[in-house]
Amino acid sequence: MKMAAITQRLSGLGSSKWEVHVRARKMAASGADIVEMTIGEPDVSLPVELADASIEAIRSGRTGYSDGRGEINLRKALAESYSFSRGRPFGPENFLCFPGTQTALFAVLKGIAEDGDEVLVGDPMYATYEGVVRSTGADMVPVPLRPEHGFRMQADDIAARITPKSRALLLTTPHNPTGSVLTEEDVEAIGCLAREHDFWIISDEVYEHLVFEGTRFVSPLSFPAFADRAVAVSSISKSHAAPGFRSGWCAGPQAFCDRLLPLAETMLFGNQPFIADMTETAVRDGSPVAEGMRRRFAARAALLADRLEQHTNLKVHRPKAGMFALVDVATTGMDGEAYALDLLSNGGVAVMPGTSFGEGLATWVRVALTIADADFEKALSRIVRHANALTRKSA
């Protein structure tokens, strides 16, 4: 039977990028001793305050149909929070609410790009980005994020790939998988390009509250000069250890949100009122768990880098934020995929091949920093032992 073209455009994406993760889960289910460092889930449970807020909302009857834009109480809370953090006024009309960042990003891109357009995306990128761009019919244009620049997107690299078809630039700051954070100068230079060449900036900011000490987060939404062309997406999944609640939003110009509303309503018709009430609590009260995660993830990243660089030939890119670190495995003579499969089979540790996030990480792997300290220590010992065995084998 004939199916829509979107199914062909998305063929080979999605779950196929997680082959090592799926294989590791199967091995563990069969009794193998596997330390899993593939996906990034918060290493703490949902705060009890948020659980209580959602339960109380359910009991009070907040289970009916939703406002298509998202519940007004949540949008007011977001407006107050963004007005303070971005340093310019926002109102409830500047937000649409969605089930998580992924859904918000899908809707935003569907509202901006279509067949014949191009969307500029940093390479490496989060694993779903190629899919959300392809779903619109637009072509994805990779912009290299270079290790020598700390994997921060550079305006010159964007400029070299701009064409008359360029409709949008998809940013991630803080970045997954590299942990880089754009500086104020980076963001301003990128905004100037967007204004000069008339394209949108879409900024995925889900890791905003997991920036390590000594690094400052800057959003494109903070620049009034680019306010008419900047849209951000985010959620409480990472900051509040609430990935399963799927509560996110987009923030942007009122005219943009007004135009996107019929698409959002066609897809979802708002988010669940009881989850919106819980999210309002999260936004107004801040996160009771983010600071602890920041400290633990930064400490584990430093431990990973110190241990591997002292005892192996592997090199670690030290992240500035987020839940992951990158390890360069080029000295093993393997690419990232071959290394990840070998480490899983012969070392008992599951990591993600860099190519799951773009061709720019062909000789890298991504390591999650979200497992318990004892398991993290076990994984480090196994990675060191495996790397030294590879060195002896190649000698």
PDB file of C-alpha atoms in Angstrom, residues 3 24 41 46 124 139 174 195 237-238 276 297 308 315 348 359 379 383:
ATOM      1  CA  MET A   3       2.254   5.659   2.174  1.00  0.00           C
ATOM      2  CA  ALA A  24      23.230  -3.491  25.621  1.00  0.00           C
ATOM      3  CA  GLU A  41      18.172  10.582  32.282  1.00  0.00           C
ATOM      4  CA  LEU A  46      10.986  13.554  40.386  1.00  0.00           C
ATOM      5  CA  PRO A 124      27.367  17.001  15.807  1.00  0.00           C
ATOM      6  CA  ASP A 139      17.006  19.808   3.507  1.00  0.00           C
ATOM      7  CA  PRO A 174      23.944  24.198  26.092  1.00  0.00           C
ATOM      8  CA  ARG A 195      19.178  39.447  10.455  1.00  0.00           C
ATOM      9  CA  SER A 237      12.517  17.186  31.626  1.00  0.00           C
ATOM     10  CA  LYS A 238      16.158  17.780  32.540  1.00  0.00           C
ATOM     11  CA  ALA A 276       0.466  22.386  33.390  1.00  0.00           C
ATOM     12  CA  PHE A 297      27.825  15.771  36.382  1.00  0.00           C
ATOM     13  CA  LEU A 308      41.389   8.366  30.857  1.00  0.00           C
ATOM     14  CA  LYS A 315      41.215  12.012  24.885  1.00  0.00           C
ATOM     15  CA  GLY A 348      30.975  -4.618  29.440  1.00  0.00           C
ATOM     16  CA  GLU A 359      29.518  12.580  10.836  1.00  0.00           C
ATOM     17  CA  ALA A 379      32.802   1.781  34.125  1.00  0.00           C
ATOM     18  CA  ILE A 383      37.206   1.464  29.945  1.00  0.00           C
TER      19      ILE A 383
END
